[in-house]
Amino acid sequence: MGLPFFTKKRKIDLPSEQPVLPKHVGIIMDGNGRWAKKRGLPRKAGHREGAQTFRTITRYCSEIGIQYLTVYAFSTENWKRPEDEVGSLMKLFKSYLEEALSDFKDDDIVVRFIGDKSGFSPELQALMRENEESSKSRDGMVLNIAMNYGSRDEIVRAVKNLCADVKSGRVEESAIDETLFSDYLYTAGQPDPDLIIRPSGEYRISNFMLWQAAYTEFVIMNKLWPDFQKSDLDEALRIYAQRNRRYGGV
Ligand code: FPP
């Protein structure tokens, strides 16, 4: 074991001396359906359990000093799932936005939604805005919940908005560079993810943060999301700490 790494509230043994704790962690919360199937339960039971894991891991990330956490909760492609599964996910989101997210108040967590809110019911949209409004002056970890999010969609929107600004003269074409373009994404002003974790053993990016993940370290874990524990996050952080990030250099 290497040097102990001290976080805000907890000590984790991490094996290297480089500044190891990622600023921004992304999680593709995958495997709820398989978790339920293994137990002969309906898929919605897996999502319910996954929502509990989301709550635990979000708190934990805030506790150990992660500054930004982005979780993939519902993609632009997830609407293709059977109607009753989409319906139960919407119910779950609603109950979370009504109750559980206010729990994050004690942890000082800033809640943000990335994705196209207009795809949701007016009730859900209002709850999303309420959560953003009521948490925006907190100064703890920023939690981005990706809902009706697709990275290609995000990039196309960014291009359209940027074109409109060029057309109206607000932006000079010659001023367009990677930094300016990043400001048109949902994650404007935030650092790119240092680490993306995908539980459930799938080796796919699934339309998640394609632009932002240009130099992100990926850790794939063989655990279904509802089984994912704090110790699994510790393990992902240890793996990350051993990576040698070169950003295309040597
Ligand atoms: C992917 O697993 C998971 C989802 C599409 C839903 C994720 C949602 C939650 C964990 C609830 C989080 C709640 C809030 C409020 C953010 P899958 O269904 O694709 O699993 P499978 O690959 O095993 O079928």
mmCIF file of N, CA and C in Angstrom, residues 150-231:
data_model
loop_
_atom_site.group_PDB
_atom_site.id
_atom_site.type_symbol
_atom_site.label_atom_id
_atom_site.label_comp_id
_atom_site.label_asym_id
_atom_site.label_seq_id
_atom_site.Cartn_x
_atom_site.Cartn_y
_atom_site.Cartn_z
ATOM 1 N N GLY A 150 -27.892 13.164 -24.200
ATOM 2 C CA GLY A 150 -27.135 12.424 -25.208
ATOM 3 C C GLY A 150 -26.044 13.377 -25.646
ATOM 4 N N SER A 151 -24.845 12.873 -25.720
ATOM 5 C CA SER A 151 -23.738 13.764 -26.006
ATOM 6 C C SER A 151 -23.785 14.303 -27.432
ATOM 7 N N ARG A 152 -24.241 13.481 -28.379
ATOM 8 C CA ARG A 152 -24.337 13.975 -29.762
ATOM 9 C C ARG A 152 -25.362 15.094 -29.834
ATOM 10 N N ASP A 153 -26.468 14.893 -29.126
ATOM 11 C CA ASP A 153 -27.513 15.916 -29.075
ATOM 12 C C ASP A 153 -26.953 17.199 -28.465
ATOM 13 N N GLU A 154 -26.176 17.043 -27.402
ATOM 14 C CA GLU A 154 -25.569 18.198 -26.728
ATOM 15 C C GLU A 154 -24.649 18.972 -27.688
ATOM 16 N N ILE A 155 -23.875 18.212 -28.476
ATOM 17 C CA ILE A 155 -22.937 18.850 -29.400
ATOM 18 C C ILE A 155 -23.694 19.568 -30.528
ATOM 19 N N VAL A 156 -24.744 18.926 -31.038
ATOM 20 C CA VAL A 156 -25.529 19.562 -32.107
ATOM 21 C C VAL A 156 -26.165 20.863 -31.598
ATOM 22 N N ARG A 157 -26.697 20.819 -30.385
ATOM 23 C CA ARG A 157 -27.268 22.035 -29.787
ATOM 24 C C ARG A 157 -26.228 23.127 -29.666
ATOM 25 N N ALA A 158 -25.049 22.741 -29.195
ATOM 26 C CA ALA A 158 -23.966 23.707 -29.010
ATOM 27 C C ALA A 158 -23.636 24.356 -30.354
ATOM 28 N N VAL A 159 -23.560 23.542 -31.405
ATOM 29 C CA VAL A 159 -23.227 24.065 -32.739
ATOM 30 C C VAL A 159 -24.308 25.061 -33.177
ATOM 31 N N LYS A 160 -25.572 24.672 -32.973
ATOM 32 C CA LYS A 160 -26.674 25.554 -33.402
ATOM 33 C C LYS A 160 -26.631 26.886 -32.657
ATOM 34 N N ASN A 161 -26.435 26.813 -31.326
ATOM 35 C CA ASN A 161 -26.398 28.051 -30.530
ATOM 36 C C ASN A 161 -25.206 28.919 -30.900
ATOM 37 N N LEU A 162 -24.090 28.265 -31.161
ATOM 38 C CA LEU A 162 -22.899 29.011 -31.554
ATOM 39 C C LEU A 162 -23.123 29.683 -32.915
ATOM 40 N N CYS A 163 -23.724 28.959 -33.849
ATOM 41 C CA CYS A 163 -24.017 29.536 -35.182
ATOM 42 C C CYS A 163 -24.910 30.765 -35.021
ATOM 43 N N ALA A 164 -25.934 30.636 -34.139
ATOM 44 C CA ALA A 164 -26.851 31.762 -33.944
ATOM 45 C C ALA A 164 -26.084 32.973 -33.408
ATOM 46 N N ASP A 165 -25.146 32.732 -32.496
ATOM 47 C CA ASP A 165 -24.371 33.838 -31.922
ATOM 48 C C ASP A 165 -23.418 34.464 -32.940
ATOM 49 N N VAL A 166 -22.917 33.639 -33.836
ATOM 50 C CA VAL A 166 -22.041 34.182 -34.889
ATOM 51 C C VAL A 166 -22.893 35.035 -35.837
ATOM 52 N N LYS A 167 -24.054 34.501 -36.167
ATOM 53 C CA LYS A 167 -24.960 35.194 -37.098
ATOM 54 C C LYS A 167 -25.378 36.555 -36.552
ATOM 55 N N SER A 168 -25.656 36.568 -35.239
ATOM 56 C CA SER A 168 -26.130 37.827 -34.652
ATOM 57 C C SER A 168 -24.975 38.780 -34.332
ATOM 58 N N GLY A 169 -23.751 38.324 -34.530
ATOM 59 C CA GLY A 169 -22.584 39.180 -34.300
ATOM 60 C C GLY A 169 -22.074 39.160 -32.858
ATOM 61 N N ARG A 170 -22.703 38.316 -32.014
ATOM 62 C CA ARG A 170 -22.239 38.262 -30.617
ATOM 63 C C ARG A 170 -20.889 37.566 -30.492
ATOM 64 N N VAL A 171 -20.604 36.689 -31.452
ATOM 65 C CA VAL A 171 -19.324 35.958 -31.431
ATOM 66 C C VAL A 171 -18.666 36.088 -32.804
ATOM 67 N N GLU A 172 -17.369 36.404 -32.782
ATOM 68 C CA GLU A 172 -16.588 36.452 -34.025
ATOM 69 C C GLU A 172 -16.179 35.038 -34.397
ATOM 70 N N GLU A 173 -16.332 34.683 -35.662
ATOM 71 C CA GLU A 173 -15.956 33.322 -36.077
ATOM 72 C C GLU A 173 -14.499 33.031 -35.700
ATOM 73 N N SER A 174 -13.658 34.049 -35.810
ATOM 74 C CA SER A 174 -12.225 33.842 -35.534
ATOM 75 C C SER A 174 -11.970 33.558 -34.038
ATOM 76 N N ALA A 175 -12.971 33.856 -33.202
ATOM 77 C CA ALA A 175 -12.783 33.621 -31.751
ATOM 78 C C ALA A 175 -13.115 32.181 -31.365
ATOM 79 N N ILE A 176 -13.648 31.399 -32.325
ATOM 80 C CA ILE A 176 -14.056 30.030 -31.972
ATOM 81 C C ILE A 176 -12.834 29.146 -31.759
ATOM 82 N N ASP A 177 -12.759 28.614 -30.562
ATOM 83 C CA ASP A 177 -11.719 27.615 -30.267
ATOM 84 C C ASP A 177 -12.325 26.582 -29.314
ATOM 85 N N GLU A 178 -11.532 25.654 -28.839
ATOM 86 C CA GLU A 178 -12.073 24.564 -28.011
ATOM 87 C C GLU A 178 -12.687 25.090 -26.711
ATOM 88 N N THR A 179 -12.030 26.105 -26.131
ATOM 89 C CA THR A 179 -12.547 26.645 -24.863
ATOM 90 C C THR A 179 -13.897 27.308 -25.086
ATOM 91 N N LEU A 180 -13.984 28.095 -26.141
ATOM 92 C CA LEU A 180 -15.250 28.780 -26.403
ATOM 93 C C LEU A 180 -16.344 27.754 -26.712
ATOM 94 N N PHE A 181 -16.005 26.749 -27.488
ATOM 95 C CA PHE A 181 -17.009 25.725 -27.821
ATOM 96 C C PHE A 181 -17.508 25.019 -26.551
ATOM 97 N N SER A 182 -16.580 24.744 -25.631
ATOM 98 C CA SER A 182 -16.962 24.055 -24.382
ATOM 99 C C SER A 182 -18.005 24.855 -23.614
ATOM 100 N N ASP A 183 -17.951 26.167 -23.759
ATOM 101 C CA ASP A 183 -18.905 27.019 -23.049
ATOM 102 C C ASP A 183 -20.325 26.903 -23.586
ATOM 103 N N TYR A 184 -20.493 26.225 -24.711
ATOM 104 C CA TYR A 184 -21.830 26.021 -25.273
ATOM 105 C C TYR A 184 -22.409 24.656 -24.869
ATOM 106 N N LEU A 185 -21.625 23.891 -24.119
ATOM 107 C CA LEU A 185 -22.111 22.575 -23.679
ATOM 108 C C LEU A 185 -22.831 22.715 -22.333
ATOM 109 N N TYR A 186 -23.591 21.701 -21.950
ATOM 110 C CA TYR A 186 -24.299 21.746 -20.661
ATOM 111 C C TYR A 186 -23.328 21.918 -19.497
ATOM 112 N N THR A 187 -22.096 21.451 -19.684
ATOM 113 C CA THR A 187 -21.116 21.470 -18.598
ATOM 114 C C THR A 187 -20.257 22.742 -18.605
ATOM 115 N N ALA A 188 -20.746 23.782 -19.277
ATOM 116 C CA ALA A 188 -19.977 25.042 -19.389
ATOM 117 C C ALA A 188 -19.421 25.456 -18.027
ATOM 118 N N GLY A 189 -18.156 25.824 -18.019
ATOM 119 C CA GLY A 189 -17.547 26.327 -16.789
ATOM 120 C C GLY A 189 -17.031 25.241 -15.861
ATOM 121 N N GLN A 190 -17.273 23.981 -16.201
ATOM 122 C CA GLN A 190 -16.831 22.890 -15.331
ATOM 123 C C GLN A 190 -15.603 22.205 -15.940
ATOM 124 N N PRO A 191 -14.739 21.638 -15.081
ATOM 125 C CA PRO A 191 -13.603 20.905 -15.648
ATOM 126 C C PRO A 191 -14.092 19.621 -16.315
ATOM 127 N N ASP A 192 -13.336 19.127 -17.278
ATOM 128 C CA ASP A 192 -13.686 17.847 -17.917
ATOM 129 C C ASP A 192 -13.567 16.721 -16.887
ATOM 130 N N PRO A 193 -14.317 15.640 -17.070
ATOM 131 C CA PRO A 193 -14.172 14.528 -16.113
ATOM 132 C C PRO A 193 -12.770 13.936 -16.177
ATOM 133 N N ASP A 194 -12.190 13.669 -15.008
ATOM 134 C CA ASP A 194 -10.875 13.028 -14.949
ATOM 135 C C ASP A 194 -11.046 11.522 -15.046
ATOM 136 N N LEU A 195 -12.163 11.059 -14.491
ATOM 137 C CA LEU A 195 -12.391 9.624 -14.374
ATOM 138 C C LEU A 195 -13.854 9.327 -14.696
ATOM 139 N N ILE A 196 -14.079 8.347 -15.576
ATOM 140 C CA ILE A 196 -15.447 7.852 -15.778
ATOM 141 C C ILE A 196 -15.470 6.379 -15.384
ATOM 142 N N ILE A 197 -16.438 6.061 -14.531
ATOM 143 C CA ILE A 197 -16.575 4.682 -14.050
ATOM 144 C C ILE A 197 -17.795 4.060 -14.715
ATOM 145 N N ARG A 198 -17.621 2.868 -15.267
ATOM 146 C CA ARG A 198 -18.782 2.147 -15.773
ATOM 147 C C ARG A 198 -18.875 0.803 -15.063
ATOM 148 N N PRO A 199 -19.849 0.674 -14.178
ATOM 149 C CA PRO A 199 -20.047 -0.640 -13.571
ATOM 150 C C PRO A 199 -20.733 -1.561 -14.576
ATOM 151 N N SER A 200 -20.872 -2.799 -14.222
ATOM 152 C CA SER A 200 -21.613 -3.814 -14.984
ATOM 153 C C SER A 200 -20.801 -4.445 -16.108
ATOM 154 N N GLY A 201 -19.545 -4.073 -16.217
ATOM 155 C CA GLY A 201 -18.643 -4.781 -17.124
ATOM 156 C C GLY A 201 -18.771 -4.473 -18.602
ATOM 157 N N GLU A 202 -19.571 -3.480 -18.964
ATOM 158 C CA GLU A 202 -19.704 -3.138 -20.395
ATOM 159 C C GLU A 202 -18.610 -2.148 -20.797
ATOM 160 N N TYR A 203 -18.025 -2.377 -21.976
ATOM 161 C CA TYR A 203 -16.952 -1.507 -22.473
ATOM 162 C C TYR A 203 -17.511 -0.540 -23.510
ATOM 163 N N ARG A 204 -18.398 0.330 -23.093
ATOM 164 C CA ARG A 204 -19.019 1.266 -24.041
ATOM 165 C C ARG A 204 -19.123 2.634 -23.407
ATOM 166 N N ILE A 205 -19.130 3.672 -24.253
ATOM 167 C CA ILE A 205 -19.273 5.036 -23.731
ATOM 168 C C ILE A 205 -20.738 5.504 -23.805
ATOM 169 N N SER A 206 -21.535 4.844 -24.656
ATOM 170 C CA SER A 206 -22.987 5.067 -24.715
ATOM 171 C C SER A 206 -23.402 6.533 -24.794
ATOM 172 N N ASN A 207 -22.743 7.292 -25.642
ATOM 173 C CA ASN A 207 -23.176 8.680 -25.911
ATOM 174 C C ASN A 207 -23.077 9.579 -24.666
ATOM 175 N N PHE A 208 -22.069 9.305 -23.832
ATOM 176 C CA PHE A 208 -21.897 10.055 -22.582
ATOM 177 C C PHE A 208 -20.657 10.935 -22.668
ATOM 178 N N MET A 209 -20.826 12.223 -22.576
ATOM 179 C CA MET A 209 -19.733 13.196 -22.483
ATOM 180 C C MET A 209 -18.627 12.982 -23.526
ATOM 181 N N LEU A 210 -19.024 12.851 -24.779
ATOM 182 C CA LEU A 210 -18.056 12.520 -25.837
ATOM 183 C C LEU A 210 -16.988 13.594 -25.996
ATOM 184 N N TRP A 211 -17.403 14.850 -25.956
ATOM 185 C CA TRP A 211 -16.436 15.951 -26.093
ATOM 186 C C TRP A 211 -15.579 16.051 -24.824
ATOM 187 N N GLN A 212 -16.270 16.029 -23.689
ATOM 188 C CA GLN A 212 -15.605 16.268 -22.403
ATOM 189 C C GLN A 212 -14.638 15.139 -22.029
ATOM 190 N N ALA A 213 -14.869 13.944 -22.597
ATOM 191 C CA ALA A 213 -14.086 12.774 -22.163
ATOM 192 C C ALA A 213 -12.843 12.539 -23.032
ATOM 193 N N ALA A 214 -12.424 13.557 -23.779
ATOM 194 C CA ALA A 214 -11.297 13.370 -24.706
ATOM 195 C C ALA A 214 -10.081 12.759 -24.008
ATOM 196 N N TYR A 215 -9.796 13.196 -22.783
ATOM 197 C CA TYR A 215 -8.630 12.676 -22.060
ATOM 198 C C TYR A 215 -8.989 12.054 -20.709
ATOM 199 N N THR A 216 -10.223 11.613 -20.610
ATOM 200 C CA THR A 216 -10.686 11.005 -19.351
ATOM 201 C C THR A 216 -10.140 9.584 -19.193
ATOM 202 N N GLU A 217 -9.856 9.219 -17.982
ATOM 203 C CA GLU A 217 -9.467 7.839 -17.682
ATOM 204 C C GLU A 217 -10.743 7.025 -17.447
ATOM 205 N N PHE A 218 -10.803 5.851 -18.063
ATOM 206 C CA PHE A 218 -11.970 4.977 -17.895
ATOM 207 C C PHE A 218 -11.666 3.824 -16.961
ATOM 208 N N VAL A 219 -12.587 3.558 -16.063
ATOM 209 C CA VAL A 219 -12.456 2.364 -15.224
ATOM 210 C C VAL A 219 -13.757 1.570 -15.355
ATOM 211 N N ILE A 220 -13.629 0.358 -15.857
ATOM 212 C CA ILE A 220 -14.785 -0.525 -16.020
ATOM 213 C C ILE A 220 -14.788 -1.480 -14.823
ATOM 214 N N MET A 221 -15.918 -1.607 -14.165
ATOM 215 C CA MET A 221 -15.956 -2.484 -12.999
ATOM 216 C C MET A 221 -17.003 -3.577 -13.177
ATOM 217 N N ASN A 222 -16.646 -4.755 -12.696
ATOM 218 C CA ASN A 222 -17.530 -5.901 -12.887
ATOM 219 C C ASN A 222 -18.578 -6.035 -11.799
ATOM 220 N N LYS A 223 -19.290 -4.993 -11.551
ATOM 221 C CA LYS A 223 -20.318 -4.996 -10.500
ATOM 222 C C LYS A 223 -21.533 -4.340 -11.119
ATOM 223 N N LEU A 224 -22.703 -4.873 -10.867
ATOM 224 C CA LEU A 224 -23.913 -4.213 -11.348
ATOM 225 C C LEU A 224 -24.173 -3.007 -10.451
ATOM 226 N N TRP A 225 -24.714 -1.936 -11.016
ATOM 227 C CA TRP A 225 -24.842 -0.684 -10.260
ATOM 228 C C TRP A 225 -25.531 -0.848 -8.900
ATOM 229 N N PRO A 226 -26.632 -1.608 -8.792
ATOM 230 C CA PRO A 226 -27.251 -1.715 -7.460
ATOM 231 C C PRO A 226 -26.337 -2.369 -6.418
ATOM 232 N N ASP A 227 -25.330 -3.147 -6.882
ATOM 233 C CA ASP A 227 -24.393 -3.795 -5.945
ATOM 234 C C ASP A 227 -23.170 -2.926 -5.667
ATOM 235 N N PHE A 228 -23.060 -1.819 -6.347
ATOM 236 C CA PHE A 228 -21.862 -0.971 -6.258
ATOM 237 C C PHE A 228 -21.804 -0.321 -4.874
ATOM 238 N N GLN A 229 -20.636 -0.437 -4.243
ATOM 239 C CA GLN A 229 -20.517 0.088 -2.879
ATOM 240 C C GLN A 229 -19.418 1.128 -2.775
ATOM 241 N N LYS A 230 -19.367 1.758 -1.611
ATOM 242 C CA LYS A 230 -18.325 2.765 -1.373
ATOM 243 C C LYS A 230 -16.947 2.162 -1.633
ATOM 244 N N SER A 231 -16.760 0.905 -1.219
ATOM 245 C CA SER A 231 -15.447 0.262 -1.409
ATOM 246 C C SER A 231 -15.121 0.105 -2.897
#
